[in-house]
Each structure stands twice: as structure tokens, then as C-alpha cells.
Amino acid sequence: MLSTVVLSNENQTCRGWEAPTSTGGGGCHYDFSGYSDMAIGLGQVFGFHFRENFDHPYDATCIRDFWRKWHISLSSWFKDYVYIPLGGNRKGKVRTAINKLIVFFLTGLWHGANWTFVVWGLFHGCFLMLEEFVPKLQKLPRVVAHIYSLVVVTVGFVIFRADTLSQGWMFIRKMFSDFSMSAAGNSLAMQQMTPWFIFILVIAVLCAAPVNSLVKGIRSKMTEGSKGLAVCGTIKSVFTLVLLLWCMIRLSGNAYNPFIYFRF
């Protein structure tokens, strides 16, 4: 549901950071993480237990940390079947950096035979290689490190979501150079800033944070005693059913919008 709302303005012409941040990072995250969680839940129904595929990747403090949290199943597969057979980190820093660059070249190519995916993979590989040779990047103050990670990931998603490299470069150039406040741009921004969009955006930002420990703490307090456990279970069941019905109504009223990774 969050991915549907975040991507609702994807096909409109947006300036600056509007399109990349809404359609790239947020859209891909909630789209992919959402149906990964659905697959995990359906697997548990049939007795299968799958590991989490996303672990709050936007809380990462470096690109290395980001890939420990993003698309864990894919990164784990490439680690076990490509990175380690190439030698991993056992043959010095230079060979380690080359191995990571090869892995991320193949990661980009895995997404599709398009230069945008290849460059996106190499883009991440270059920053991993940079962090290998400049370890201070992994020891920055947490706020600075978090901003660094978000900027790199967001710029990378611009390349990932662009149809061509030239289009991706145009978006990146506008993100860092085009700060003009034209009437057309302001009008488009105001059209997007509806109360519904702002509400969902706030929820999306909150859910991207590592709030699991907070939720578990609240749940443990609410479930103290058998009565509290029953009340908490009832609230959870009712909320889940209402949310499911609401999502079905929202989806039935929209045009056909397949999830982003449907083509991969």
C-alpha cells in the first residue's frame, strides 16, 4: 500500500529531489520489502521459514552497512557463490576491492541488460571500494554517516529507475544544481502535497526507522497477564483485517500497477 501511494506520481515530470526520492528509494523499498514480507508470511502458513529480506536499510551508516540490510537474499547469494569463490577479502585490499567491483557489476547486470542497471551496480561497487581504502568513511559521526549513506543510495536509485543514462544524469544534475522556483514546478509540488500524501509520507518515514524494539516494548507491556494478551491479540486481528480490506479497496480503484520487481 505504501509503495502504491509513493509511486502514484511516478509518470509525471518532476524536478530536483521530488522524483528521485519518492519514486526511487521509497518506492523500491516498500514495493520490494512489502511483498517479501508477504512471501515470508505465506511461507510460514505452509511451514517454511525464510529470513528477513530487508532490515531497515535506510538506517545504514555506510554503503557496506546498507548492503547488509538491503535485499539480503540476493547479496547473500552473490557473497556465497561469487565473492567468496573469487577470494573474498583473503588476498589483500586491492583484490578485495576488485572482487567487490565484479560482484556489483554482476548485481547490476542481474537486474537487466541495460546500462542503467550496470552503472548502478558499479556505482555502489565504487563506493564500497572507496570505503575499503578510506576506512574513516565508516567511522564518521552517526548523523554525518547517515546523511552520506542516504545521499549515495538516493543518487544510485536515480540511475536505477531512469530509462536511459542521459535521463538519469539529467535528474542528478537538477538535484544538485537546478534550484530555481518556477511557477510550473511550484504548482506540481503543491498538487502532490495533499493531506493524504503527507500522511502516508510521514508513515513511510517512520516505518523506515528501526522501530521494532519500540513496538516490542509496547507489546510486552500490553500483554502482561492473560487479559492483556487477549486484548492485544484482538486489537491486532481487527487492525490487520481492516487494513487488508482497506488495501483491497484502494487497489481495486486504481489502474493496473504491477510491482517494480515484477520484471526481474
PDB file of C-alpha atoms in Angstrom:
ATOM      1  CA  MET A   1       0.000   0.000   0.000  1.00  0.00           C
ATOM      2  CA  LEU A   2       2.803   2.432   0.865  1.00  0.00           C
ATOM      3  CA  SER A   3       4.588   1.694  -2.403  1.00  0.00           C
ATOM      4  CA  THR A   4       1.388   2.360  -4.382  1.00  0.00           C
ATOM      5  CA  VAL A   5       0.987   5.791  -2.817  1.00  0.00           C
ATOM      6  CA  VAL A   6       4.670   6.716  -3.018  1.00  0.00           C
ATOM      7  CA  LEU A   7       4.737   5.780  -6.710  1.00  0.00           C
ATOM      8  CA  SER A   8       1.432   7.422  -7.588  1.00  0.00           C
ATOM      9  CA  ASN A   9       3.125  10.390  -9.269  1.00  0.00           C
ATOM     10  CA  GLU A  10       5.877   8.410 -10.947  1.00  0.00           C
ATOM     11  CA  ASN A  11       4.941   9.207 -14.539  1.00  0.00           C
ATOM     12  CA  GLN A  12       4.736  12.952 -14.017  1.00  0.00           C
ATOM     13  CA  THR A  13       7.641  15.263 -14.835  1.00  0.00           C
ATOM     14  CA  CYS A  14       9.236  16.234 -11.517  1.00  0.00           C
ATOM     15  CA  ARG A  15      12.162  18.494 -10.709  1.00  0.00           C
ATOM     16  CA  GLY A  16      15.046  18.231  -8.305  1.00  0.00           C
ATOM     17  CA  TRP A  17      14.731  15.742  -5.494  1.00  0.00           C
ATOM     18  CA  GLU A  18      10.965  15.192  -5.854  1.00  0.00           C
ATOM     19  CA  ALA A  19      11.001  12.305  -8.341  1.00  0.00           C
ATOM     20  CA  PRO A  20      14.204  10.504  -7.258  1.00  0.00           C
ATOM     21  CA  THR A  21      13.403  10.382  -3.569  1.00  0.00           C
ATOM     22  CA  SER A  22       9.746   9.411  -3.929  1.00  0.00           C
ATOM     23  CA  THR A  23       9.830   7.015  -6.872  1.00  0.00           C
ATOM     24  CA  GLY A  24      13.304   5.585  -6.352  1.00  0.00           C
ATOM     25  CA  GLY A  25      14.292   4.852  -2.766  1.00  0.00           C
ATOM     26  CA  GLY A  26      10.896   4.920  -1.071  1.00  0.00           C
ATOM     27  CA  GLY A  27       9.022   3.208  -3.877  1.00  0.00           C
ATOM     28  CA  CYS A  28      11.536   0.396  -4.389  1.00  0.00           C
ATOM     29  CA  HIS A  29      11.899  -0.184  -0.662  1.00  0.00           C
ATOM     30  CA  TYR A  30       8.217  -0.512   0.220  1.00  0.00           C
ATOM     31  CA  ASP A  31       7.348  -2.297  -3.008  1.00  0.00           C
ATOM     32  CA  PHE A  32      10.032  -4.954  -2.632  1.00  0.00           C
ATOM     33  CA  SER A  33      10.053  -5.197   1.159  1.00  0.00           C
ATOM     34  CA  GLY A  34       6.256  -5.421   1.208  1.00  0.00           C
ATOM     35  CA  TYR A  35       5.888  -8.451  -0.996  1.00  0.00           C
ATOM     36  CA  SER A  36       8.988 -10.040   0.558  1.00  0.00           C
ATOM     37  CA  ASP A  37       7.151  -9.901   3.895  1.00  0.00           C
ATOM     38  CA  MET A  38       4.067 -11.355   2.192  1.00  0.00           C
ATOM     39  CA  ALA A  39       6.171 -14.259   0.905  1.00  0.00           C
ATOM     40  CA  ILE A  40       7.644 -14.810   4.385  1.00  0.00           C
ATOM     41  CA  GLY A  41       4.163 -14.833   5.931  1.00  0.00           C
ATOM     42  CA  LEU A  42       2.727 -17.192   3.304  1.00  0.00           C
ATOM     43  CA  GLY A  43       5.735 -19.458   3.764  1.00  0.00           C
ATOM     44  CA  GLN A  44       5.078 -19.690   7.497  1.00  0.00           C
ATOM     45  CA  VAL A  45       1.485 -20.734   6.763  1.00  0.00           C
ATOM     46  CA  PHE A  46       2.889 -23.783   4.929  1.00  0.00           C
ATOM     47  CA  GLY A  47       5.625 -24.458   7.469  1.00  0.00           C
ATOM     48  CA  PHE A  48       8.539 -22.760   5.703  1.00  0.00           C
ATOM     49  CA  HIS A  49      10.695 -20.212   7.490  1.00  0.00           C
ATOM     50  CA  PHE A  50      12.508 -17.622   5.388  1.00  0.00           C
ATOM     51  CA  ARG A  51      14.894 -14.996   6.677  1.00  0.00           C
ATOM     52  CA  GLU A  52      14.102 -11.291   6.535  1.00  0.00           C
ATOM     53  CA  ASN A  53      14.971  -9.728   3.183  1.00  0.00           C
ATOM     54  CA  PHE A  54      15.203  -6.133   4.470  1.00  0.00           C
ATOM     55  CA  ASP A  55      16.433  -4.872   7.822  1.00  0.00           C
ATOM     56  CA  HIS A  56      15.738  -1.107   7.821  1.00  0.00           C
ATOM     57  CA  PRO A  57      18.294  -0.325   5.087  1.00  0.00           C
ATOM     58  CA  TYR A  58      17.763   3.443   5.324  1.00  0.00           C
ATOM     59  CA  ASP A  59      19.184   3.349   8.839  1.00  0.00           C
ATOM     60  CA  ALA A  60      22.562   2.380   7.353  1.00  0.00           C
ATOM     61  CA  THR A  61      25.638   4.484   8.140  1.00  0.00           C
ATOM     62  CA  CYS A  62      27.702   3.426   5.116  1.00  0.00           C
ATOM     63  CA  ILE A  63      27.199   1.623   1.824  1.00  0.00           C
ATOM     64  CA  ARG A  64      28.668  -1.562   3.257  1.00  0.00           C
ATOM     65  CA  ASP A  65      26.107  -1.407   6.057  1.00  0.00           C
ATOM     66  CA  PHE A  66      23.351  -0.665   3.529  1.00  0.00           C
ATOM     67  CA  TRP A  67      24.035  -3.894   1.635  1.00  0.00           C
ATOM     68  CA  ARG A  68      23.886  -5.873   4.875  1.00  0.00           C
ATOM     69  CA  LYS A  69      20.306  -4.656   5.202  1.00  0.00           C
ATOM     70  CA  TRP A  70      19.042  -4.350   1.605  1.00  0.00           C
ATOM     71  CA  HIS A  71      17.893  -7.366  -0.476  1.00  0.00           C
ATOM     72  CA  ILE A  72      19.644  -9.738   1.899  1.00  0.00           C
ATOM     73  CA  SER A  73      18.776 -12.844  -0.119  1.00  0.00           C
ATOM     74  CA  LEU A  74      20.451 -11.513  -3.290  1.00  0.00           C
ATOM     75  CA  SER A  75      23.522 -10.092  -1.554  1.00  0.00           C
ATOM     76  CA  SER A  76      23.935 -13.341   0.415  1.00  0.00           C
ATOM     77  CA  TRP A  77      23.751 -15.392  -2.786  1.00  0.00           C
ATOM     78  CA  PHE A  78      26.398 -13.263  -4.520  1.00  0.00           C
ATOM     79  CA  LYS A  79      28.567 -13.409  -1.393  1.00  0.00           C
ATOM     80  CA  ASP A  80      28.422 -17.225  -1.192  1.00  0.00           C
ATOM     81  CA  TYR A  81      28.644 -18.067  -4.906  1.00  0.00           C
ATOM     82  CA  VAL A  82      30.687 -15.202  -6.417  1.00  0.00           C
ATOM     83  CA  TYR A  83      32.543 -13.099  -3.840  1.00  0.00           C
ATOM     84  CA  ILE A  84      33.958 -15.930  -1.701  1.00  0.00           C
ATOM     85  CA  PRO A  85      34.944 -18.143  -4.703  1.00  0.00           C
ATOM     86  CA  LEU A  86      36.804 -15.121  -6.144  1.00  0.00           C
ATOM     87  CA  GLY A  87      38.844 -14.983  -2.955  1.00  0.00           C
ATOM     88  CA  GLY A  88      36.737 -12.693  -0.798  1.00  0.00           C
ATOM     89  CA  ASN A  89      38.892 -10.480   1.405  1.00  0.00           C
ATOM     90  CA  ARG A  90      41.678 -13.034   1.844  1.00  0.00           C
ATOM     91  CA  LYS A  91      44.057 -11.682  -0.831  1.00  0.00           C
ATOM     92  CA  GLY A  92      44.698  -8.094   0.186  1.00  0.00           C
ATOM     93  CA  LYS A  93      42.818  -4.819  -0.137  1.00  0.00           C
ATOM     94  CA  VAL A  94      43.318  -4.390  -3.872  1.00  0.00           C
ATOM     95  CA  ARG A  95      41.997  -7.854  -4.723  1.00  0.00           C
ATOM     96  CA  THR A  96      39.133  -7.397  -2.231  1.00  0.00           C
ATOM     97  CA  ALA A  97      38.123  -4.141  -3.927  1.00  0.00           C
ATOM     98  CA  ILE A  98      38.274  -5.768  -7.377  1.00  0.00           C
ATOM     99  CA  ASN A  99      36.164  -8.700  -6.145  1.00  0.00           C
ATOM    100  CA  LYS A 100      33.518  -6.316  -4.800  1.00  0.00           C
ATOM    101  CA  LEU A 101      33.508  -4.400  -8.084  1.00  0.00           C
ATOM    102  CA  ILE A 102      32.960  -7.660 -10.014  1.00  0.00           C
ATOM    103  CA  VAL A 103      30.147  -8.688  -7.678  1.00  0.00           C
ATOM    104  CA  PHE A 104      28.331  -5.387  -8.081  1.00  0.00           C
ATOM    105  CA  PHE A 105      28.831  -5.361 -11.831  1.00  0.00           C
ATOM    106  CA  LEU A 106      27.060  -8.738 -11.899  1.00  0.00           C
ATOM    107  CA  THR A 107      24.443  -7.474  -9.409  1.00  0.00           C
ATOM    108  CA  GLY A 108      23.587  -4.659 -11.805  1.00  0.00           C
ATOM    109  CA  LEU A 109      23.552  -6.993 -14.787  1.00  0.00           C
ATOM    110  CA  TRP A 110      21.270  -9.386 -12.889  1.00  0.00           C
ATOM    111  CA  HIS A 111      18.589  -6.699 -12.827  1.00  0.00           C
ATOM    112  CA  GLY A 112      18.562  -6.376 -16.602  1.00  0.00           C
ATOM    113  CA  ALA A 113      20.589  -5.940 -19.788  1.00  0.00           C
ATOM    114  CA  ASN A 114      20.512  -2.161 -19.575  1.00  0.00           C
ATOM    115  CA  TRP A 115      23.390   0.236 -18.979  1.00  0.00           C
ATOM    116  CA  THR A 116      21.420   1.959 -16.208  1.00  0.00           C
ATOM    117  CA  PHE A 117      21.494  -1.225 -14.102  1.00  0.00           C
ATOM    118  CA  VAL A 118      25.158  -1.903 -14.852  1.00  0.00           C
ATOM    119  CA  VAL A 119      26.180   1.652 -13.941  1.00  0.00           C
ATOM    120  CA  TRP A 120      24.011   1.481 -10.796  1.00  0.00           C
ATOM    121  CA  GLY A 121      25.830  -1.682  -9.717  1.00  0.00           C
ATOM    122  CA  LEU A 122      29.268  -0.217 -10.478  1.00  0.00           C
ATOM    123  CA  PHE A 123      28.267   2.983  -8.668  1.00  0.00           C
ATOM    124  CA  HIS A 124      27.680   1.022  -5.467  1.00  0.00           C
ATOM    125  CA  GLY A 125      30.786  -1.059  -6.096  1.00  0.00           C
ATOM    126  CA  CYS A 126      32.920   2.089  -6.397  1.00  0.00           C
ATOM    127  CA  PHE A 127      31.707   3.419  -3.053  1.00  0.00           C
ATOM    128  CA  LEU A 128      32.359   0.040  -1.418  1.00  0.00           C
ATOM    129  CA  MET A 129      35.856   0.136  -2.896  1.00  0.00           C
ATOM    130  CA  LEU A 130      36.278   3.708  -1.583  1.00  0.00           C
ATOM    131  CA  GLU A 131      35.230   2.610   1.894  1.00  0.00           C
ATOM    132  CA  GLU A 132      37.752  -0.216   1.667  1.00  0.00           C
ATOM    133  CA  PHE A 133      40.644   2.204   1.064  1.00  0.00           C
ATOM    134  CA  VAL A 134      39.302   5.067   3.225  1.00  0.00           C
ATOM    135  CA  PRO A 135      38.125   3.328   6.419  1.00  0.00           C
ATOM    136  CA  LYS A 136      37.385   6.708   8.045  1.00  0.00           C
ATOM    137  CA  LEU A 137      34.197   6.779   5.957  1.00  0.00           C
ATOM    138  CA  GLN A 138      32.884   4.002   8.185  1.00  0.00           C
ATOM    139  CA  LYS A 139      33.805   5.922  11.352  1.00  0.00           C
ATOM    140  CA  LEU A 140      32.072   9.232  10.669  1.00  0.00           C
ATOM    141  CA  PRO A 141      29.728  10.739  13.299  1.00  0.00           C
ATOM    142  CA  ARG A 142      26.436   8.887  13.071  1.00  0.00           C
ATOM    143  CA  VAL A 143      24.423  11.824  11.726  1.00  0.00           C
ATOM    144  CA  VAL A 144      27.021  12.624   9.050  1.00  0.00           C
ATOM    145  CA  ALA A 145      27.395   8.936   8.148  1.00  0.00           C
ATOM    146  CA  HIS A 146      23.627   8.562   7.850  1.00  0.00           C
ATOM    147  CA  ILE A 147      23.376  11.571   5.521  1.00  0.00           C
ATOM    148  CA  TYR A 148      26.279  10.261   3.433  1.00  0.00           C
ATOM    149  CA  SER A 149      24.607   6.865   3.069  1.00  0.00           C
ATOM    150  CA  LEU A 150      21.197   8.320   2.160  1.00  0.00           C
ATOM    151  CA  VAL A 151      22.645  10.679  -0.472  1.00  0.00           C
ATOM    152  CA  VAL A 152      24.689   7.929  -2.149  1.00  0.00           C
ATOM    153  CA  VAL A 153      21.779   5.466  -2.135  1.00  0.00           C
ATOM    154  CA  THR A 154      19.320   8.078  -3.435  1.00  0.00           C
ATOM    155  CA  VAL A 155      21.602   9.130  -6.280  1.00  0.00           C
ATOM    156  CA  GLY A 156      22.109   5.467  -7.117  1.00  0.00           C
ATOM    157  CA  PHE A 157      18.366   4.878  -7.308  1.00  0.00           C
ATOM    158  CA  VAL A 158      18.047   7.761  -9.763  1.00  0.00           C
ATOM    159  CA  ILE A 159      20.273   5.798 -12.134  1.00  0.00           C
ATOM    160  CA  PHE A 160      18.405   2.563 -11.365  1.00  0.00           C
ATOM    161  CA  ARG A 161      14.962   3.989 -12.119  1.00  0.00           C
ATOM    162  CA  ALA A 162      15.959   6.079 -15.159  1.00  0.00           C
ATOM    163  CA  ASP A 163      15.074   4.780 -18.621  1.00  0.00           C
ATOM    164  CA  THR A 164      18.440   5.894 -20.018  1.00  0.00           C
ATOM    165  CA  LEU A 165      21.752   7.112 -18.633  1.00  0.00           C
ATOM    166  CA  SER A 166      21.151  10.554 -20.098  1.00  0.00           C
ATOM    167  CA  GLN A 167      17.812  10.810 -18.297  1.00  0.00           C
ATOM    168  CA  GLY A 168      19.434   9.713 -15.051  1.00  0.00           C
ATOM    169  CA  TRP A 169      22.200  12.300 -15.460  1.00  0.00           C
ATOM    170  CA  MET A 170      19.564  14.982 -16.129  1.00  0.00           C
ATOM    171  CA  PHE A 171      17.813  14.160 -12.841  1.00  0.00           C
ATOM    172  CA  ILE A 172      21.100  14.113 -10.904  1.00  0.00           C
ATOM    173  CA  ARG A 173      22.152  17.448 -12.401  1.00  0.00           C
ATOM    174  CA  LYS A 174      18.848  19.023 -11.378  1.00  0.00           C
ATOM    175  CA  MET A 175      19.135  17.544  -7.881  1.00  0.00           C
ATOM    176  CA  PHE A 176      22.372  19.423  -7.233  1.00  0.00           C
ATOM    177  CA  SER A 177      22.204  22.469  -9.497  1.00  0.00           C
ATOM    178  CA  ASP A 178      18.661  23.431 -10.518  1.00  0.00           C
ATOM    179  CA  PHE A 179      17.224  25.261  -7.520  1.00  0.00           C
ATOM    180  CA  SER A 180      15.017  27.675  -9.451  1.00  0.00           C
ATOM    181  CA  MET A 181      11.485  28.067  -8.114  1.00  0.00           C
ATOM    182  CA  SER A 182       9.463  28.215 -11.309  1.00  0.00           C
ATOM    183  CA  ALA A 183       5.689  28.588 -11.309  1.00  0.00           C
ATOM    184  CA  ALA A 184       5.239  25.216 -13.034  1.00  0.00           C
ATOM    185  CA  GLY A 185       7.484  23.430 -10.531  1.00  0.00           C
ATOM    186  CA  ASN A 186       5.796  25.010  -7.522  1.00  0.00           C
ATOM    187  CA  SER A 187       2.367  24.170  -8.937  1.00  0.00           C
ATOM    188  CA  LEU A 188       3.336  20.494  -9.385  1.00  0.00           C
ATOM    189  CA  ALA A 189       4.782  20.335  -5.859  1.00  0.00           C
ATOM    190  CA  MET A 190       1.606  21.798  -4.363  1.00  0.00           C
ATOM    191  CA  GLN A 191      -0.525  19.313  -6.323  1.00  0.00           C
ATOM    192  CA  GLN A 192       1.459  16.463  -4.767  1.00  0.00           C
ATOM    193  CA  MET A 193       1.373  17.829  -1.213  1.00  0.00           C
ATOM    194  CA  THR A 194      -2.162  16.663  -0.475  1.00  0.00           C
ATOM    195  CA  PRO A 195      -3.084  15.766   3.146  1.00  0.00           C
ATOM    196  CA  TRP A 196      -3.257  12.095   2.143  1.00  0.00           C
ATOM    197  CA  PHE A 197       0.192  12.161   0.523  1.00  0.00           C
ATOM    198  CA  ILE A 198       1.740  13.950   3.524  1.00  0.00           C
ATOM    199  CA  PHE A 199       0.147  11.451   5.936  1.00  0.00           C
ATOM    200  CA  ILE A 200       1.480   8.454   4.001  1.00  0.00           C
ATOM    201  CA  LEU A 201       4.896  10.117   3.632  1.00  0.00           C
ATOM    202  CA  VAL A 202       5.132  10.553   7.416  1.00  0.00           C
ATOM    203  CA  ILE A 203       4.141   6.908   7.961  1.00  0.00           C
ATOM    204  CA  ALA A 204       6.683   5.811   5.349  1.00  0.00           C
ATOM    205  CA  VAL A 205       9.497   7.729   7.067  1.00  0.00           C
ATOM    206  CA  LEU A 206       8.545   6.345  10.488  1.00  0.00           C
ATOM    207  CA  CYS A 207       8.351   2.763   9.192  1.00  0.00           C
ATOM    208  CA  ALA A 208      11.777   3.107   7.556  1.00  0.00           C
ATOM    209  CA  ALA A 209      13.284   3.671  11.010  1.00  0.00           C
ATOM    210  CA  PRO A 210      14.250   0.725  13.246  1.00  0.00           C
ATOM    211  CA  VAL A 211      11.131   0.847  15.420  1.00  0.00           C
ATOM    212  CA  ASN A 212      10.941  -2.903  16.099  1.00  0.00           C
ATOM    213  CA  SER A 213      12.384  -2.621  19.608  1.00  0.00           C
ATOM    214  CA  LEU A 214       9.907   0.147  20.482  1.00  0.00           C
ATOM    215  CA  VAL A 215       6.963  -1.870  19.145  1.00  0.00           C
ATOM    216  CA  LYS A 216       8.090  -4.974  21.031  1.00  0.00           C
ATOM    217  CA  GLY A 217       8.399  -2.960  24.240  1.00  0.00           C
ATOM    218  CA  ILE A 218       4.868  -1.578  23.903  1.00  0.00           C
ATOM    219  CA  ARG A 219       3.553  -5.047  23.054  1.00  0.00           C
ATOM    220  CA  SER A 220       5.227  -6.625  26.094  1.00  0.00           C
ATOM    221  CA  LYS A 221       3.635  -4.037  28.385  1.00  0.00           C
ATOM    222  CA  MET A 222       0.222  -4.514  26.795  1.00  0.00           C
ATOM    223  CA  THR A 223       0.363  -8.318  27.032  1.00  0.00           C
ATOM    224  CA  GLU A 224       1.185  -8.530  30.740  1.00  0.00           C
ATOM    225  CA  GLY A 225      -1.281 -11.071  32.082  1.00  0.00           C
ATOM    226  CA  SER A 226      -3.731 -13.284  30.211  1.00  0.00           C
ATOM    227  CA  LYS A 227      -6.311 -10.497  29.870  1.00  0.00           C
ATOM    228  CA  GLY A 228      -3.816  -8.112  28.297  1.00  0.00           C
ATOM    229  CA  LEU A 229      -2.669 -10.838  25.913  1.00  0.00           C
ATOM    230  CA  ALA A 230      -6.236 -11.488  24.768  1.00  0.00           C
ATOM    231  CA  VAL A 231      -6.971  -7.764  24.289  1.00  0.00           C
ATOM    232  CA  CYS A 232      -3.741  -7.235  22.351  1.00  0.00           C
ATOM    233  CA  GLY A 233      -4.477 -10.234  20.124  1.00  0.00           C
ATOM    234  CA  THR A 234      -7.994  -8.988  19.393  1.00  0.00           C
ATOM    235  CA  ILE A 235      -6.775  -5.464  18.535  1.00  0.00           C
ATOM    236  CA  LYS A 236      -4.096  -6.897  16.271  1.00  0.00           C
ATOM    237  CA  SER A 237      -6.554  -9.164  14.437  1.00  0.00           C
ATOM    238  CA  VAL A 238      -9.135  -6.403  13.923  1.00  0.00           C
ATOM    239  CA  PHE A 239      -6.500  -3.900  12.778  1.00  0.00           C
ATOM    240  CA  THR A 240      -5.000  -6.414  10.328  1.00  0.00           C
ATOM    241  CA  LEU A 241      -8.418  -7.268   8.860  1.00  0.00           C
ATOM    242  CA  VAL A 242      -9.390  -3.588   8.470  1.00  0.00           C
ATOM    243  CA  LEU A 243      -6.027  -2.793   6.867  1.00  0.00           C
ATOM    244  CA  LEU A 244      -6.380  -5.707   4.451  1.00  0.00           C
ATOM    245  CA  LEU A 245      -9.879  -4.628   3.385  1.00  0.00           C
ATOM    246  CA  TRP A 246      -8.728  -1.031   3.013  1.00  0.00           C
ATOM    247  CA  CYS A 247      -5.777  -2.053   0.813  1.00  0.00           C
ATOM    248  CA  MET A 248      -8.071  -4.175  -1.374  1.00  0.00           C
ATOM    249  CA  ILE A 249     -10.439  -1.231  -1.835  1.00  0.00           C
ATOM    250  CA  ARG A 250      -7.553   1.110  -2.676  1.00  0.00           C
ATOM    251  CA  LEU A 251      -6.056  -1.320  -5.172  1.00  0.00           C
ATOM    252  CA  SER A 252      -9.399  -2.082  -6.843  1.00  0.00           C
ATOM    253  CA  GLY A 253      -9.896   1.624  -7.520  1.00  0.00           C
ATOM    254  CA  ASN A 254      -6.507   2.105  -9.177  1.00  0.00           C
ATOM    255  CA  ALA A 255      -5.286   1.213 -12.643  1.00  0.00           C
ATOM    256  CA  TYR A 256      -3.165  -1.905 -13.114  1.00  0.00           C
ATOM    257  CA  ASN A 257       0.167  -1.182 -11.414  1.00  0.00           C
ATOM    258  CA  PRO A 258       2.457  -4.236 -11.178  1.00  0.00           C
ATOM    259  CA  PHE A 259       5.179  -4.180  -8.536  1.00  0.00           C
ATOM    260  CA  ILE A 260       8.542  -2.810  -9.628  1.00  0.00           C
ATOM    261  CA  TYR A 261      10.475  -6.075  -9.411  1.00  0.00           C
ATOM    262  CA  PHE A 262       7.878  -7.942 -11.463  1.00  0.00           C
ATOM    263  CA  ARG A 263      10.211  -7.669 -14.477  1.00  0.00           C
ATOM    264  CA  PHE A 264      13.254  -9.122 -12.702  1.00  0.00           C
TER     265      PHE A 264
END
